[in-house]
Amino acid sequence: PVCPNGHFVCNECKSDACPTCRVDMGDAKSLLAVTVIENIDHKCKFVDCEGIFPFDKIEEHAKVCCHRTVSCPHSKCNVKVGLSKLLDHLKDADCSFFPVTIKKVSDVKTLKINMTE
């Protein structure tokens, strides 16, 4: 946290008033910190992704990242796994609740997964 006059305060010391100048703390942000954060590249938050993106693109990437976390489609399985590892998970004996048929459809990015009870 930072007071409106630019004094930095740790979370432990933060109160309603700045301990240095006694003005109301409010919800001010450090302009320097914000500027740095907005102008450096950020690594994708998903473990296997090595992508690095500008601040204004990182959230957009996370929505379509091929390593984003997804839930197993089996209703009896509560596992969350990286999308890039979902097929391996579905083939795994620990997740073989039902037979799974995996078929590539027209292009490499599309898979049809049939799960029968």
C-alpha positions as YAML, in Angstrom:
chain: A
units: angstrom
residues:
- id: 1
  name: PRO
  ca: [0.00, 0.00, 0.00]
- id: 2
  name: VAL
  ca: [0.98, 3.59, -0.60]
- id: 3
  name: CYS
  ca: [-0.53, 6.79, 0.79]
- id: 4
  name: PRO
  ca: [-1.68, 9.61, -1.56]
- id: 5
  name: ASN
  ca: [1.63, 11.39, -0.83]
- id: 6
  name: GLY
  ca: [3.64, 8.40, -2.05]
- id: 7
  name: HIS
  ca: [4.76, 6.92, 1.28]
- id: 8
  name: PHE
  ca: [5.02, 3.13, 1.13]
- id: 9
  name: VAL
  ca: [3.54, 1.23, 4.05]
- id: 10
  name: CYS
  ca: [3.75, -2.51, 4.69]
- id: 11
  name: ASN
  ca: [0.49, -4.40, 5.22]
- id: 12
  name: GLU
  ca: [1.33, -4.91, 8.89]
- id: 13
  name: CYS
  ca: [1.72, -1.16, 9.50]
- id: 14
  name: LYS
  ca: [-1.19, -0.03, 7.30]
- id: 15
  name: SER
  ca: [-4.02, 1.65, 9.18]
- id: 16
  name: ASP
  ca: [-6.56, 4.35, 8.33]
- id: 17
  name: ALA
  ca: [-3.85, 7.04, 8.31]
- id: 18
  name: CYS
  ca: [-0.33, 7.05, 6.88]
- id: 19
  name: PRO
  ca: [2.16, 6.53, 9.73]
- id: 20
  name: THR
  ca: [4.51, 9.08, 8.09]
- id: 21
  name: CYS
  ca: [2.27, 12.04, 7.17]
- id: 22
  name: ARG
  ca: [-1.04, 11.10, 8.84]
- id: 23
  name: VAL
  ca: [-3.20, 11.61, 5.73]
- id: 24
  name: ASP
  ca: [-6.05, 9.17, 5.03]
- id: 25
  name: MET
  ca: [-4.59, 6.03, 3.37]
- id: 26
  name: GLY
  ca: [-7.48, 5.35, 1.01]
- id: 27
  name: ASP
  ca: [-6.87, 2.81, -1.78]
- id: 28
  name: ALA
  ca: [-4.02, 4.53, -3.58]
- id: 29
  name: LYS
  ca: [-1.62, 2.50, -5.71]
- id: 30
  name: SER
  ca: [2.00, 3.15, -6.45]
- id: 31
  name: LEU
  ca: [2.16, 4.70, -9.92]
- id: 32
  name: LEU
  ca: [5.71, 3.39, -10.27]
- id: 33
  name: ALA
  ca: [4.66, -0.18, -9.43]
- id: 34
  name: VAL
  ca: [1.64, -0.02, -11.74]
- id: 35
  name: THR
  ca: [3.78, 1.34, -14.58]
- id: 36
  name: VAL
  ca: [6.39, -1.39, -14.13]
- id: 37
  name: ILE
  ca: [3.75, -4.15, -13.97]
- id: 38
  name: GLU
  ca: [2.01, -2.88, -17.10]
- id: 39
  name: ASN
  ca: [5.24, -2.57, -19.09]
- id: 40
  name: ILE
  ca: [6.98, -5.87, -18.42]
- id: 41
  name: ASP
  ca: [6.17, -9.23, -19.96]
- id: 42
  name: HIS
  ca: [4.47, -11.85, -17.80]
- id: 43
  name: LYS
  ca: [4.86, -15.63, -17.84]
- id: 44
  name: CYS
  ca: [1.68, -17.64, -18.30]
- id: 45
  name: LYS
  ca: [0.35, -18.94, -14.97]
- id: 46
  name: PHE
  ca: [-0.13, -22.51, -16.20]
- id: 47
  name: VAL
  ca: [2.66, -24.91, -15.26]
- id: 48
  name: ASP
  ca: [3.62, -26.36, -18.64]
- id: 49
  name: CYS
  ca: [3.15, -23.17, -20.64]
- id: 50
  name: GLU
  ca: [6.31, -21.27, -21.45]
- id: 51
  name: GLY
  ca: [4.49, -18.37, -23.09]
- id: 52
  name: ILE
  ca: [5.41, -14.80, -22.16]
- id: 53
  name: PHE
  ca: [2.91, -12.01, -22.83]
- id: 54
  name: PRO
  ca: [2.41, -8.28, -22.32]
- id: 55
  name: PHE
  ca: [0.22, -7.38, -19.33]
- id: 56
  name: ASP
  ca: [-2.77, -6.48, -21.51]
- id: 57
  name: LYS
  ca: [-2.69, -9.89, -23.30]
- id: 58
  name: ILE
  ca: [-2.04, -12.31, -20.40]
- id: 59
  name: GLU
  ca: [-5.71, -12.79, -19.39]
- id: 60
  name: GLU
  ca: [-6.77, -13.25, -23.01]
- id: 61
  name: HIS
  ca: [-4.09, -15.94, -23.42]
- id: 62
  name: ALA
  ca: [-5.11, -17.74, -20.18]
- id: 63
  name: LYS
  ca: [-8.61, -18.30, -21.59]
- id: 64
  name: VAL
  ca: [-7.27, -20.23, -24.59]
- id: 65
  name: CYS
  ca: [-3.97, -21.61, -23.27]
- id: 66
  name: CYS
  ca: [-3.58, -25.27, -24.26]
- id: 67
  name: HIS
  ca: [-2.21, -25.92, -20.76]
- id: 68
  name: ARG
  ca: [-5.13, -24.29, -18.89]
- id: 69
  name: THR
  ca: [-6.71, -26.30, -16.09]
- id: 70
  name: VAL
  ca: [-9.86, -28.22, -16.98]
- id: 71
  name: SER
  ca: [-12.05, -30.69, -15.11]
- id: 72
  name: CYS
  ca: [-12.17, -34.30, -16.20]
- id: 73
  name: PRO
  ca: [-15.36, -34.79, -18.25]
- id: 74
  name: HIS
  ca: [-16.27, -37.97, -16.34]
- id: 75
  name: SER
  ca: [-18.97, -37.10, -13.84]
- id: 76
  name: LYS
  ca: [-17.49, -39.51, -11.27]
- id: 77
  name: CYS
  ca: [-13.97, -38.08, -11.56]
- id: 78
  name: ASN
  ca: [-13.09, -34.88, -9.69]
- id: 79
  name: VAL
  ca: [-9.59, -34.49, -11.12]
- id: 80
  name: LYS
  ca: [-8.47, -31.17, -12.58]
- id: 81
  name: VAL
  ca: [-5.72, -31.47, -15.16]
- id: 82
  name: GLY
  ca: [-3.96, -29.35, -17.77]
- id: 83
  name: LEU
  ca: [-5.85, -29.47, -21.08]
- id: 84
  name: SER
  ca: [-2.68, -30.68, -22.80]
- id: 85
  name: LYS
  ca: [-2.66, -33.71, -20.47]
- id: 86
  name: LEU
  ca: [-6.39, -34.49, -20.57]
- id: 87
  name: LEU
  ca: [-6.09, -37.30, -23.13]
- id: 88
  name: ASP
  ca: [-3.41, -39.01, -21.06]
- id: 89
  name: HIS
  ca: [-5.64, -38.68, -18.00]
- id: 90
  name: LEU
  ca: [-8.64, -40.16, -19.84]
- id: 91
  name: LYS
  ca: [-6.55, -43.15, -20.92]
- id: 92
  name: ASP
  ca: [-5.21, -43.61, -17.38]
- id: 93
  name: ALA
  ca: [-6.51, -46.62, -15.43]
- id: 94
  name: ASP
  ca: [-7.38, -44.34, -12.49]
- id: 95
  name: CYS
  ca: [-9.96, -42.57, -14.65]
- id: 96
  name: SER
  ca: [-11.41, -45.51, -16.53]
- id: 97
  name: PHE
  ca: [-14.95, -45.20, -15.20]
- id: 98
  name: PHE
  ca: [-16.36, -45.81, -18.67]
- id: 99
  name: PRO
  ca: [-14.84, -46.82, -21.99]
- id: 100
  name: VAL
  ca: [-13.48, -43.81, -23.85]
- id: 101
  name: THR
  ca: [-13.13, -43.55, -27.63]
- id: 102
  name: ILE
  ca: [-10.96, -40.73, -28.92]
- id: 103
  name: LYS
  ca: [-11.18, -39.83, -32.60]
- id: 104
  name: LYS
  ca: [-9.46, -36.98, -34.44]
- id: 105
  name: VAL
  ca: [-11.91, -34.94, -36.48]
- id: 106
  name: SER
  ca: [-10.86, -33.08, -39.65]
- id: 107
  name: ASP
  ca: [-7.97, -31.17, -38.10]
- id: 108
  name: VAL
  ca: [-5.46, -31.77, -35.34]
- id: 109
  name: LYS
  ca: [-7.09, -29.26, -32.96]
- id: 110
  name: THR
  ca: [-10.44, -31.05, -32.80]
- id: 111
  name: LEU
  ca: [-11.04, -34.30, -30.95]
- id: 112
  name: LYS
  ca: [-14.28, -36.17, -30.47]
- id: 113
  name: ILE
  ca: [-14.46, -37.97, -27.14]
- id: 114
  name: ASN
  ca: [-17.22, -40.54, -26.70]
- id: 115
  name: MET
  ca: [-17.89, -41.75, -23.18]
- id: 116
  name: THR
  ca: [-20.43, -44.51, -22.74]
- id: 117
  name: GLU
  ca: [-21.78, -45.86, -19.47]
...
